[in-house]
PDB file of C-alpha atoms in Angstrom:
ATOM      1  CA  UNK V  12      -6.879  -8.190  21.790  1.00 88.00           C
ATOM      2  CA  UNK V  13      -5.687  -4.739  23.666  1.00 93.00           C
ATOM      3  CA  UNK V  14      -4.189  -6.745  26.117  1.00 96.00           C
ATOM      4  CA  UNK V  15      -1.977  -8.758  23.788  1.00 96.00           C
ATOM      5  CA  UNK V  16      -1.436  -6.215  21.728  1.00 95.00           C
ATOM      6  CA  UNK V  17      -0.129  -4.450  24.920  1.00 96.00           C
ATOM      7  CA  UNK V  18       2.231  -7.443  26.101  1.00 97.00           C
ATOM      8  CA  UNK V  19       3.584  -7.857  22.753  1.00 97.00           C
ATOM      9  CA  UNK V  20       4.520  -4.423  21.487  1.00 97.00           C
ATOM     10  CA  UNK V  21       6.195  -3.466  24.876  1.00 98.00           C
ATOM     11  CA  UNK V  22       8.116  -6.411  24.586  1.00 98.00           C
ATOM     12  CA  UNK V  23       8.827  -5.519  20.785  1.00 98.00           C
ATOM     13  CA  UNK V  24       9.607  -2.116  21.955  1.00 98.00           C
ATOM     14  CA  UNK V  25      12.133  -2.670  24.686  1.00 98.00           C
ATOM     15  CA  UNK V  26      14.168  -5.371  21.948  1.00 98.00           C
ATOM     16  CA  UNK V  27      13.648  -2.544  19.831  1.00 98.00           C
ATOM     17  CA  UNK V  28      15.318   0.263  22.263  1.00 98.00           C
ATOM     18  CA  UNK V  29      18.227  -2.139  23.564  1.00 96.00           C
ATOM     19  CA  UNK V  30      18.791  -2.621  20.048  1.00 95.00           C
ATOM     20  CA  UNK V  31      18.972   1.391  19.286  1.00 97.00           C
ATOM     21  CA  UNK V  32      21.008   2.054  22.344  1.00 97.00           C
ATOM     22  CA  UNK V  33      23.801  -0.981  21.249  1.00 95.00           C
ATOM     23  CA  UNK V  34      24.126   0.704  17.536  1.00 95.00           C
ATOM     24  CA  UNK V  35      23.809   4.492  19.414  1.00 94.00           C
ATOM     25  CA  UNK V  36      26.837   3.254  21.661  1.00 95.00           C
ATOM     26  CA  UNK V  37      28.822   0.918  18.684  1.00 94.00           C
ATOM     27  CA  UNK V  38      28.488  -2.378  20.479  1.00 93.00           C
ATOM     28  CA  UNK V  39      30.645  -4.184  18.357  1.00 91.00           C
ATOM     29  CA  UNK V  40      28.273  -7.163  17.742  1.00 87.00           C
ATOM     30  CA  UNK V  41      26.034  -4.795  16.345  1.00 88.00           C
ATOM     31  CA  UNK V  42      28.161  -2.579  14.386  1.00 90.00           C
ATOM     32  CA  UNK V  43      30.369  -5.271  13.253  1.00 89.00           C
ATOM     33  CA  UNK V  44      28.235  -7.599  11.339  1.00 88.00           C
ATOM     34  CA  UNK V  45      26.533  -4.244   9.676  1.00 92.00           C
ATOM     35  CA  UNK V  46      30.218  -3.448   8.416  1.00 93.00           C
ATOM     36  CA  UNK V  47      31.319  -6.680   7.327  1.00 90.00           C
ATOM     37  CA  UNK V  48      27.347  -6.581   5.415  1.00 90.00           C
ATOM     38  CA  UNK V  49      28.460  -3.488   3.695  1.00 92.00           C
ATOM     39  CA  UNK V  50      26.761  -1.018   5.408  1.00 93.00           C
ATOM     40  CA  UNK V  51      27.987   2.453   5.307  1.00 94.00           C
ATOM     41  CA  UNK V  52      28.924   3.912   9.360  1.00 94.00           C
ATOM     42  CA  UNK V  53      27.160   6.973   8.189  1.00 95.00           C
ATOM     43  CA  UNK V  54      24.152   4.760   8.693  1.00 96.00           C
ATOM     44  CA  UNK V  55      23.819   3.919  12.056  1.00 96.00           C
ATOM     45  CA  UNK V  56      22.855   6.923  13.551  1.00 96.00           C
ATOM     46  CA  UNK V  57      19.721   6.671  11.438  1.00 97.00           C
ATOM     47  CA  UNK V  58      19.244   3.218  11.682  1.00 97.00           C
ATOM     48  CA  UNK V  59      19.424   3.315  15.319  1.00 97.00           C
ATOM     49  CA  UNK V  60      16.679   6.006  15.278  1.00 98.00           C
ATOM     50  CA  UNK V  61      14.787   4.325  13.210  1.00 98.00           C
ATOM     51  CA  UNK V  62      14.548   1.582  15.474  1.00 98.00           C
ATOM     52  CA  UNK V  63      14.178   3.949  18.503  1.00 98.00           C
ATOM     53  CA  UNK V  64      11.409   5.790  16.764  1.00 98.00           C
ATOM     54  CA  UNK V  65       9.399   2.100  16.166  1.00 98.00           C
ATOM     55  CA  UNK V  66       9.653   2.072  20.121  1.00 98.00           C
ATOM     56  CA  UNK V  67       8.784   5.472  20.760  1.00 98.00           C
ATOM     57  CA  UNK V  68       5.575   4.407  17.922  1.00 98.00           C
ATOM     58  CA  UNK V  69       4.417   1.180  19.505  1.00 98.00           C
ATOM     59  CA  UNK V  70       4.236   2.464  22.723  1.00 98.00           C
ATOM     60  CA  UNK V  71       2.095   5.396  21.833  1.00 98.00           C
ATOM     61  CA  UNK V  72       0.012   2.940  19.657  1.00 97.00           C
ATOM     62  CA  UNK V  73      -1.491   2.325  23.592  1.00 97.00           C
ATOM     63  CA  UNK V  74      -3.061   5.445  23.298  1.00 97.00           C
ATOM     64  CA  UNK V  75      -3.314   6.060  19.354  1.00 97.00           C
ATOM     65  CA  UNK V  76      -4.215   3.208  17.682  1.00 97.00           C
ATOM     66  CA  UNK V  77      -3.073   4.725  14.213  1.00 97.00           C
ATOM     67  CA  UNK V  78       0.458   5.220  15.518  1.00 98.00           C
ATOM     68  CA  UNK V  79       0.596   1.712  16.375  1.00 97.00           C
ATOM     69  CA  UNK V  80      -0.286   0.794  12.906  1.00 97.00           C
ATOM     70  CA  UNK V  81       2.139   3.207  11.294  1.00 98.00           C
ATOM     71  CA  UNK V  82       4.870   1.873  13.796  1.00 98.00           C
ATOM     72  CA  UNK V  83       4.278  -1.698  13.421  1.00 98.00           C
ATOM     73  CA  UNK V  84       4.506  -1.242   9.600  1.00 98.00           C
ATOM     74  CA  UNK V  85       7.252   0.396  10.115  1.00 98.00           C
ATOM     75  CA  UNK V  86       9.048  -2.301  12.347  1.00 98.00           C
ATOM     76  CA  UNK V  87       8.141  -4.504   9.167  1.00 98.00           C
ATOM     77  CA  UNK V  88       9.900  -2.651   6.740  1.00 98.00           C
ATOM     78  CA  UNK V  89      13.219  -2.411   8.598  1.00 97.00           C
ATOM     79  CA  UNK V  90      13.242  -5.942   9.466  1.00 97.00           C
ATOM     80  CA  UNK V  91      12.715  -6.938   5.765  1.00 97.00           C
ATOM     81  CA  UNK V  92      15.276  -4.291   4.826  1.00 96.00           C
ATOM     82  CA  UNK V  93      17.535  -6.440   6.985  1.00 95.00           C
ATOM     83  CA  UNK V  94      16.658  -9.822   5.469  1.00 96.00           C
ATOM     84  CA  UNK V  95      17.373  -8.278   2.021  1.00 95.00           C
ATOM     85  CA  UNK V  96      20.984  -6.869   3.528  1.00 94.00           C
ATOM     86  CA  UNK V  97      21.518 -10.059   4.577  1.00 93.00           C
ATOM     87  CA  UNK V  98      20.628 -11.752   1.825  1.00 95.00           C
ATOM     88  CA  UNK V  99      22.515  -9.303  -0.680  1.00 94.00           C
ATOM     89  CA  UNK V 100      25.692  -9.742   1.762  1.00 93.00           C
ATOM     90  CA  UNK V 101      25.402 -13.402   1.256  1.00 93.00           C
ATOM     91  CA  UNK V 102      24.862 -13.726   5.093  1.00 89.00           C
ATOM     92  CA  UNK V 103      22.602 -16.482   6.091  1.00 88.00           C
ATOM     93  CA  UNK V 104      22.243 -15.946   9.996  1.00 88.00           C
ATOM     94  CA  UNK V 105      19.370 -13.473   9.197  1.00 90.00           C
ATOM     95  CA  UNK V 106      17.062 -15.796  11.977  1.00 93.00           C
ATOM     96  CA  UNK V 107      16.857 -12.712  14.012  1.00 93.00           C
ATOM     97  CA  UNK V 108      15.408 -10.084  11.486  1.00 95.00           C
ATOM     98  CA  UNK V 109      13.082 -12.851   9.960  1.00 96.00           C
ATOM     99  CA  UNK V 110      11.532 -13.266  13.578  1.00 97.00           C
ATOM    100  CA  UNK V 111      11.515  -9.678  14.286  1.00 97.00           C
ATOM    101  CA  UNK V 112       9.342  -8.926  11.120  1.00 97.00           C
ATOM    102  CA  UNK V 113       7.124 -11.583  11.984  1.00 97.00           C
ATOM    103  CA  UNK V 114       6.551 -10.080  15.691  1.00 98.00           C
ATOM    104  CA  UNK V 115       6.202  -7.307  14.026  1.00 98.00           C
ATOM    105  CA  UNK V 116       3.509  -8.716  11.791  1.00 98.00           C
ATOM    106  CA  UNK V 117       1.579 -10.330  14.731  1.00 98.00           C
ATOM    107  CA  UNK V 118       1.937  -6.744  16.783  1.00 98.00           C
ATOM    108  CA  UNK V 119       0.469  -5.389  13.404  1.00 97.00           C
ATOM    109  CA  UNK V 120      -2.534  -7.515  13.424  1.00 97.00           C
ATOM    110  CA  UNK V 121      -2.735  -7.362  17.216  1.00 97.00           C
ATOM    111  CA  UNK V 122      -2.891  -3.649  17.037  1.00 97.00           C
ATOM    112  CA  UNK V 123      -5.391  -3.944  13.834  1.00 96.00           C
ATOM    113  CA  UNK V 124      -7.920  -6.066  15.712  1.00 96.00           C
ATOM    114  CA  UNK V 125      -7.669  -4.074  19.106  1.00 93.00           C
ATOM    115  CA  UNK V 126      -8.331  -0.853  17.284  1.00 82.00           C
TER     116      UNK V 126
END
């Protein structure tokens, strides 16, 4: 289970930091769909270290299996946070937070089971 928890939460990790680094540098495909959804610019500094700081989390989880579990809940939360903003925008292309929870729900379980 180490071993796919490995695989999967560096992969979830690097989508995770190319993700940060696109809101950190205002890629407009990034920063323009969380306008037109309402949210606030003053957000994306903390959003994108949010998702930097799930990284940062899953990768330690290698070594600390607790911070892996804290991360990978984490990575949860924000994704479902971004279905809801989505939702509450009345934006239906939400495929990519939906399967970004879910990794992070199988990295979760990965990470549970390896521990």
């Amino acid at each position: 289970m180490f071993i796919a928890y490995s695989i999967t939460g560096v992969l979830l990790a690097i989508v995770l930091s190319i993700s940060a680094m696109m809101l950190f540098t205002r890629q407009e495909q990034v920063t323009g769909d969380l306008i037109r959804m309402g949210v606030p610019e003053a957000w994306f500094l903390r959003l994108a270290l949010l998702k930097l700081a799930g990284a940062v989390g899953l990768l330690a989880g290698l070594a600390v299996p607790l911070i892996g579990i804290a991360a990978a809940i984490g990575v949860i939360l924000y994704f479902a946070g971004a279905v809801i903003t989505h939702l509450r925008a009345r934006d239906y292309a939400l495929a990519p937070a939906v399967v970004l929870a879910l990794v992070g729900a199988v990295v979760l379980g990965l990470r549970i089971a390896a521990a």
